[in-house]
Short mmCIF file of C-alpha atoms and ligand atoms in Angstrom, two decimals:
data_model
loop_
_atom_site.label_atom_id
_atom_site.label_comp_id
_atom_site.label_asym_id
_atom_site.label_seq_id
_atom_site.Cartn_x
_atom_site.Cartn_y
_atom_site.Cartn_z
CA MET A 1 94.21 59.38 149.52
CA ILE A 2 93.81 63.07 148.83
CA ARG A 3 96.07 62.55 145.87
CA ASN A 4 93.81 59.76 144.54
CA VAL A 5 90.71 61.91 144.92
CA LEU A 6 92.44 64.75 143.12
CA PHE A 7 93.53 62.39 140.35
CA ALA A 8 89.99 61.07 139.97
CA LEU A 9 88.64 64.63 139.79
CA THR A 10 91.23 65.71 137.23
CA ALA A 11 90.63 62.61 135.15
CA GLY A 12 86.89 63.30 135.29
CA ILE A 13 87.39 66.88 134.14
CA SER A 14 89.63 65.92 131.24
CA MET A 15 87.20 63.19 130.15
CA THR A 16 84.41 65.80 130.03
CA ALA A 17 86.64 68.20 128.11
CA ALA A 18 87.65 65.48 125.67
CA ALA A 19 84.00 64.85 124.92
CA GLN A 20 83.66 68.29 123.32
CA GLU A 21 84.94 68.44 119.78
CA GLU A 22 87.71 70.98 119.18
CA VAL A 23 89.18 72.72 116.18
CA ARG A 24 92.50 74.54 116.43
CA ILE A 25 92.81 77.66 114.29
CA TYR A 26 96.01 79.68 113.74
CA ASN A 27 95.33 82.98 112.00
CA TRP A 28 96.84 86.43 111.48
CA SER A 29 95.99 88.90 114.23
CA ASP A 30 92.69 90.79 113.81
CA TYR A 31 91.58 88.71 110.86
CA VAL A 32 88.02 87.63 111.73
CA GLY A 33 84.94 89.55 112.82
CA PRO A 34 84.15 90.11 116.50
CA ASP A 35 81.48 87.34 116.44
CA THR A 36 82.92 84.98 113.80
CA ILE A 37 84.28 82.46 116.28
CA SER A 38 81.53 82.63 118.92
CA ASP A 39 78.84 82.32 116.22
CA PHE A 40 80.62 79.24 114.80
CA GLU A 41 80.82 77.65 118.24
CA ALA A 42 77.14 78.36 118.89
CA GLN A 43 76.08 76.98 115.50
CA THR A 44 78.16 73.81 115.56
CA GLY A 45 78.94 73.04 119.20
CA ILE A 46 82.61 72.77 118.17
CA LYS A 47 84.99 74.51 120.55
CA VAL A 48 87.53 76.73 118.81
CA ILE A 49 91.09 77.02 120.10
CA TYR A 50 92.12 80.27 118.41
CA GLU A 51 95.60 81.77 118.33
CA GLU A 52 97.15 84.53 116.28
CA PHE A 53 100.47 85.22 114.58
CA GLU A 54 102.02 88.33 113.00
CA SER A 55 104.14 86.99 110.15
CA ASN A 56 104.38 84.28 107.53
CA GLU A 57 107.78 83.37 108.93
CA ARG A 58 106.24 82.62 112.34
CA LEU A 59 103.47 80.50 110.83
CA ASP A 60 105.95 78.64 108.63
CA GLU A 61 108.16 77.88 111.60
CA ALA A 62 105.13 76.57 113.54
CA LEU A 63 104.29 74.24 110.68
CA ARG A 64 107.84 73.02 110.21
CA THR A 65 108.32 72.37 113.92
CA ASN A 66 105.19 70.27 113.92
CA GLU A 67 102.88 72.47 115.99
CA ALA A 68 99.47 70.94 115.41
CA TRP A 69 96.80 73.25 113.96
CA ASP A 70 93.68 72.27 112.04
CA VAL A 71 93.25 75.43 109.96
CA ILE A 72 95.96 77.94 109.00
CA PHE A 73 96.17 81.07 106.82
CA PRO A 74 99.53 81.35 104.98
CA SER A 75 100.04 83.96 102.27
CA ASP A 76 100.11 82.68 98.68
CA ASN A 77 103.93 82.48 98.38
CA PHE A 78 104.42 80.63 101.69
CA PHE A 79 101.42 78.42 100.90
CA ALA A 80 103.16 77.35 97.67
CA GLY A 81 106.34 76.38 99.54
CA GLN A 82 104.39 74.51 102.19
CA MET A 83 102.45 72.64 99.52
CA ARG A 84 105.71 71.80 97.70
CA ASP A 85 107.18 70.44 100.94
CA GLY A 86 104.20 68.18 101.75
CA LEU A 87 103.08 70.21 104.77
CA LEU A 88 99.45 70.64 103.68
CA SER A 89 96.49 68.26 103.31
CA PRO A 90 94.36 68.29 100.17
CA LEU A 91 90.89 69.75 100.70
CA ASN A 92 87.92 67.43 100.40
CA LYS A 93 85.58 69.53 98.24
CA ARG A 94 82.64 67.24 99.04
CA LYS A 95 82.84 68.61 102.56
CA LEU A 96 82.83 72.21 101.28
CA PRO A 97 79.47 72.78 99.58
CA ASN A 98 80.00 76.55 99.73
CA TYR A 99 83.21 76.20 97.73
CA TYR A 100 81.41 75.71 94.40
CA ALA A 101 78.36 77.75 95.28
CA ASN A 102 79.95 80.89 96.72
CA LEU A 103 83.53 81.43 95.57
CA ASP A 104 84.50 83.68 92.68
CA ARG A 105 85.51 81.32 89.84
CA ALA A 106 87.77 83.87 88.14
CA PHE A 107 89.74 84.30 91.36
CA LEU A 108 90.08 80.53 91.73
CA ALA A 109 91.32 80.30 88.16
CA THR A 110 94.15 82.75 88.98
CA MET A 111 95.23 80.60 91.89
CA GLN A 112 94.91 77.44 89.82
CA THR A 113 97.27 78.57 87.07
CA ASP A 114 99.90 80.13 89.22
CA LEU A 115 99.89 78.40 92.54
CA ASP A 116 97.72 75.45 93.25
CA PRO A 117 96.86 73.33 90.21
CA GLY A 118 93.28 72.14 90.60
CA ASN A 119 92.85 74.34 93.69
CA ARG A 120 93.57 71.16 95.61
CA TYR A 121 95.18 72.41 98.78
CA GLY A 122 93.72 75.77 99.66
CA LEU A 123 91.44 78.59 98.81
CA PRO A 124 91.80 82.37 98.97
CA TYR A 125 90.64 83.92 102.26
CA MET A 126 91.37 87.67 101.88
CA TRP A 127 93.70 89.71 99.69
CA GLY A 128 95.35 93.07 99.95
CA THR A 129 98.23 95.36 99.12
CA THR A 130 101.35 96.67 100.87
CA GLY A 131 102.02 100.40 100.70
CA ILE A 132 103.32 103.45 102.52
CA ALA A 133 101.04 104.99 105.16
CA TYR A 134 101.85 108.36 106.67
CA ASN A 135 100.57 111.28 108.69
CA ILE A 136 100.45 114.08 106.11
CA GLU A 137 100.94 117.00 108.49
CA ALA A 138 103.66 115.35 110.59
CA VAL A 139 105.65 114.44 107.48
CA GLU A 140 105.22 117.89 105.94
CA ALA A 141 106.38 119.47 109.20
CA VAL A 142 109.71 117.69 108.76
CA MET A 143 110.10 117.52 104.99
CA GLY A 144 108.42 120.75 103.97
CA SER A 145 104.99 121.65 102.73
CA GLY A 146 103.80 119.65 99.74
CA PHE A 147 106.10 116.66 100.37
CA GLU A 148 104.40 113.43 99.33
CA PHE A 149 105.47 109.81 99.31
CA SER A 150 105.15 108.48 95.79
CA SER A 151 108.12 106.10 95.42
CA TRP A 152 109.77 103.27 97.34
CA THR A 153 113.11 104.99 96.70
CA GLN A 154 112.01 107.78 99.11
CA LEU A 155 111.37 105.26 101.84
CA PHE A 156 114.87 103.81 101.47
CA ASP A 157 116.60 107.17 101.02
CA VAL A 158 118.88 107.93 103.98
CA ASN A 159 118.39 111.68 103.51
CA VAL A 160 114.62 111.31 103.85
CA VAL A 161 114.51 108.67 106.57
CA ARG A 162 117.21 110.27 108.74
CA ARG A 163 115.11 113.43 108.89
CA LEU A 164 111.85 111.61 109.50
CA GLN A 165 113.39 109.64 112.33
CA SER A 166 112.34 112.56 114.55
CA CYS A 167 108.67 111.61 114.10
CA GLY A 168 109.20 107.86 113.62
CA VAL A 169 109.52 105.57 110.60
CA ASN A 170 108.50 101.91 110.85
CA PHE A 171 109.33 98.94 108.63
CA LEU A 172 107.47 95.64 108.91
CA ASP A 173 109.78 93.20 110.67
CA SER A 174 109.80 90.46 108.06
CA PRO A 175 112.04 89.67 105.08
CA ASP A 176 109.02 88.46 103.17
CA GLU A 177 107.30 91.82 103.62
CA MET A 178 110.25 94.19 103.16
CA MET A 179 112.69 92.66 100.67
CA PRO A 180 110.23 92.74 97.72
CA LEU A 181 109.74 96.48 98.36
CA ALA A 182 113.49 97.10 98.43
CA LEU A 183 113.79 95.08 95.19
CA LEU A 184 111.18 97.39 93.63
CA ALA A 185 113.18 100.39 94.88
CA VAL A 186 116.35 99.18 93.15
CA GLY A 187 114.38 98.95 89.93
CA THR A 188 113.92 95.22 89.65
CA SER A 189 110.99 92.89 90.12
CA PRO A 190 110.22 91.03 93.35
CA THR A 191 109.93 88.04 91.04
CA GLY A 192 112.93 86.86 89.08
CA TYR A 193 115.58 89.04 90.74
CA THR A 194 119.27 88.20 90.56
CA ASP A 195 121.61 87.62 93.51
CA ALA A 196 123.30 90.94 92.74
CA GLU A 197 119.94 92.73 92.84
CA LEU A 198 119.10 91.12 96.17
CA GLU A 199 122.45 92.32 97.53
CA GLN A 200 121.75 95.82 96.25
CA ALA A 201 118.30 95.75 97.90
CA THR A 202 119.82 94.49 101.16
CA ARG A 203 122.31 97.38 101.18
CA LEU A 204 119.43 99.80 100.68
CA VAL A 205 117.60 98.54 103.78
CA GLN A 206 120.86 98.29 105.73
CA ARG A 207 121.71 101.95 105.13
CA VAL A 208 118.46 103.22 106.64
CA SER A 209 118.03 100.52 109.29
CA ARG A 210 119.50 102.56 112.16
CA TYR A 211 116.87 105.29 111.62
CA VAL A 212 113.77 103.08 111.65
CA THR A 213 111.87 100.75 113.98
CA PHE A 214 111.02 97.21 112.85
CA LYS A 215 107.60 96.13 114.01
CA LEU A 216 104.68 94.16 112.66
CA GLU A 217 102.24 94.26 115.54
CA ASP A 218 100.21 97.47 115.89
CA PHE A 219 101.99 99.32 113.06
CA GLU A 220 98.65 101.00 112.31
CA SER A 221 97.86 102.14 115.86
CA ASP A 222 101.43 103.40 116.30
CA LEU A 223 100.86 105.63 113.27
CA ILE A 224 97.46 106.83 114.41
CA GLU A 225 98.62 107.49 117.97
CA GLY A 226 101.61 109.50 116.74
CA ASN A 227 104.34 107.06 117.79
CA THR A 228 105.39 107.05 114.14
CA CYS A 229 104.65 109.35 111.20
CA VAL A 230 105.42 106.84 108.41
CA THR A 231 105.01 103.09 108.25
CA VAL A 232 104.99 100.33 105.70
CA ALA A 233 101.41 99.11 105.93
CA TRP A 234 98.85 96.60 104.75
CA ASN A 235 95.88 98.48 103.35
CA GLY A 236 93.06 96.77 105.30
CA ASP A 237 94.63 96.97 108.75
CA LEU A 238 95.19 100.67 108.21
CA MET A 239 91.65 101.28 106.90
CA ALA A 240 90.05 99.30 109.75
CA ALA A 241 92.02 101.36 112.28
CA LEU A 242 91.18 104.66 110.54
CA ASP A 243 87.51 103.75 110.74
CA GLU A 244 87.78 104.16 114.52
CA VAL A 245 89.29 107.67 114.55
CA ASP A 246 87.79 111.10 113.95
CA ASN A 247 90.68 112.39 111.80
CA PRO A 248 91.12 109.76 109.01
CA ALA A 249 91.86 112.48 106.44
CA ASP A 250 95.11 113.28 108.29
CA PHE A 251 96.59 110.05 106.89
CA ASN A 252 97.50 108.88 103.43
CA TYR A 253 98.10 105.39 102.01
CA VAL A 254 99.96 105.10 98.72
CA VAL A 255 100.90 102.31 96.40
CA PRO A 256 104.13 103.85 95.04
CA GLU A 257 104.79 104.46 91.35
CA GLU A 258 107.06 101.39 91.02
CA GLY A 259 104.03 99.31 92.04
CA SER A 260 103.67 96.89 94.92
CA ILE A 261 102.65 93.46 96.04
CA LEU A 262 99.16 92.05 95.70
CA TRP A 263 99.15 89.30 98.31
CA ILE A 264 96.55 86.65 98.88
CA ASP A 265 96.15 85.01 102.27
CA MET A 266 95.00 81.43 101.80
CA VAL A 267 93.08 79.12 104.09
CA THR A 268 94.31 75.57 104.26
CA ILE A 269 94.65 72.45 106.41
CA PRO A 270 98.10 71.32 107.62
CA HIS A 271 99.29 67.76 107.01
CA ASN A 272 99.27 67.05 110.76
CA ALA A 273 95.77 68.42 111.51
CA LYS A 274 94.04 66.40 114.22
CA ASN A 275 90.44 67.27 113.33
CA VAL A 276 90.22 67.40 109.54
CA GLU A 277 86.43 67.04 109.63
CA ALA A 278 85.96 70.11 111.86
CA ALA A 279 88.56 71.99 109.80
CA HIS A 280 86.33 71.52 106.72
CA THR A 281 83.26 72.58 108.73
CA PHE A 282 85.05 75.79 109.75
CA ILE A 283 86.31 76.58 106.25
CA ASN A 284 82.85 75.96 104.79
CA TYR A 285 81.43 78.35 107.42
CA LEU A 286 83.89 81.09 106.35
CA LEU A 287 82.49 80.74 102.82
CA GLU A 288 78.90 81.57 103.86
CA GLY A 289 77.98 84.88 102.17
CA GLU A 290 76.78 86.68 105.32
CA VAL A 291 79.47 85.26 107.58
CA ASN A 292 82.16 86.26 105.10
CA ALA A 293 80.73 89.75 104.58
CA LYS A 294 80.76 90.42 108.32
CA ILE A 295 84.48 89.57 108.30
CA VAL A 296 85.15 91.75 105.24
CA ASN A 297 83.24 94.67 106.80
CA TYR A 298 85.30 94.36 109.97
CA VAL A 299 88.82 93.57 108.71
CA ALA A 300 88.50 95.84 105.64
CA TYR A 301 90.03 93.36 103.17
CA PRO A 302 88.30 91.98 100.07
CA SER A 303 87.64 88.26 99.94
CA ALA A 304 87.06 85.88 97.04
CA VAL A 305 83.56 84.99 98.21
CA ARG A 306 81.17 86.29 95.57
CA ALA A 307 78.17 85.43 97.75
CA ALA A 308 79.36 88.03 100.28
CA THR A 309 79.01 90.93 97.82
CA PRO A 310 75.39 91.90 98.60
CA TYR A 311 76.21 92.21 102.31
CA ILE A 312 79.36 94.34 102.02
CA ASP A 313 78.90 97.83 103.51
CA GLU A 314 78.84 100.55 100.85
CA GLU A 315 81.57 102.42 102.73
CA ILE A 316 83.90 99.42 102.32
CA ALA A 317 82.87 98.51 98.77
CA SER A 318 83.52 102.04 97.51
CA ASN A 319 86.87 102.49 99.28
CA THR A 320 89.62 102.49 96.66
CA VAL A 321 92.36 101.75 99.18
CA ILE A 322 90.57 98.49 100.03
CA PHE A 323 89.41 97.74 96.46
CA PRO A 324 92.21 99.27 94.31
CA SER A 325 91.25 100.99 91.06
CA SER A 326 92.06 99.21 87.79
CA GLU A 327 94.94 101.69 87.20
CA GLU A 328 96.41 100.71 90.56
CA ARG A 329 95.74 97.00 89.96
CA ARG A 330 97.95 97.20 86.86
CA ARG A 331 100.87 98.25 89.08
CA LEU A 332 100.43 95.33 91.49
CA VAL A 333 102.22 92.00 91.16
CA ILE A 334 101.64 88.63 92.77
CA PRO A 335 105.29 87.54 93.09
CA ALA A 336 106.13 83.99 92.10
CA PRO A 337 107.03 81.96 95.18
CA ASP A 338 110.73 81.95 96.08
CA THR A 339 112.73 78.79 95.53
CA VAL A 340 114.22 77.27 98.70
CA GLU A 341 117.57 78.92 97.84
CA GLN A 342 115.97 82.33 97.27
CA ALA A 343 114.03 82.12 100.55
CA ASN A 344 117.23 81.20 102.41
CA ARG A 345 119.12 84.07 100.81
CA LYS A 346 116.36 86.50 101.77
CA LEU A 347 116.42 85.27 105.35
CA ALA A 348 120.22 85.58 105.47
CA ALA A 349 119.92 89.11 104.06
CA TRP A 350 117.39 89.98 106.75
CA ARG A 351 119.63 88.57 109.50
CA SER A 352 122.50 90.66 108.16
CA ILE A 353 120.27 93.70 108.70
CA ARG A 354 118.47 92.71 111.89
CA GLY A 355 121.10 90.58 113.62
CA ALA A 356 122.06 86.93 113.43
CA ASP A 357 119.64 86.01 116.23
CA TRP A 358 116.59 87.60 114.57
CA VAL A 359 113.40 85.59 115.07
CA ALA A 360 110.01 86.20 113.54
CA GLU A 361 107.29 87.97 115.61
N1 SPD B 1 95.29 91.72 110.22
C1 SPD B 1 95.62 90.69 109.30
C2 SPD B 1 96.57 91.08 108.25
C3 SPD B 1 96.96 89.97 107.36
C4 SPD B 1 97.99 90.40 106.45
N2 SPD B 1 98.57 89.41 105.69
C5 SPD B 1 99.53 89.99 104.87
C6 SPD B 1 100.46 89.08 104.23
C7 SPD B 1 101.29 89.77 103.23
N3 SPD B 1 102.39 88.98 102.81
#
């Protein structure tokens, strides 16, 4: 009897819950404003199930093992592979009025040529760069006054890294993040490298691996709190964290002389989304000028939403780490997506460095 009453109660609760529309969002950590989700829920009455990931590899695995999300945010290169493999749904532009009204057409044209013909499957959310971030004084204390990071070769030099191990050196724990940088250090391009060059790059990371930590989560707070003195970093995460401290000038972020990656995180709908309608409502909401600007001001990454421009804080708009200068832009590349074979080789290389049982954070 008690069991039947309990069953009836549980059934009643789940029927009530089912009545509220839900949208399931899987995004990078710290990648919306503090009120973005609650404001959306209040405006639309749609409940958001929101979870975060740290790497493209983790998101890709979620998609390929059929976890069901309605909106996801893969980087451009992973997005291309997922589109190729039929894992994404085409966007219905009629359900995205802000798409035509608010997005930067020139940015869309870049994506169209290189990645997503017709911009059918996704649109750019935020973009950024990968560089070397360090505590100037802590590094000088070890390496000598006047030492500066200006090249990827320094970051993969055993003589440098072994010494800096005393104050902590961190690499991002992802083949997709690190191997392109090692390829730049061996003097080749992260696009169009040969197998021999990938092997050379792998050896470079291998040689220093025992002196570094490998971590994606909180790389910026570890640096600021003094757990490390050097880390590979994404520009916006670092800048957002430095905004909270009273000694930002103690840190430096450099795009080394060999150049670096310009990455674009996309927003898209997986092939197995359960609520495609609400997914469009959410994406359209992200394209509102004021909504988008609040995100940009908080996460410290530029977006492709032109309508956000008037609402971007001056402090963000004038920051040349967040909005790289044209000289720096010339040294940035958007790597062509890896073929399946290249991606597998990169993963194998990473496992040879990190261990055969390595799994993405
Ligand atoms: N806090 C969110 C950071 C998102 C960074 N995405 C970077 C992808 C580079 N491949």
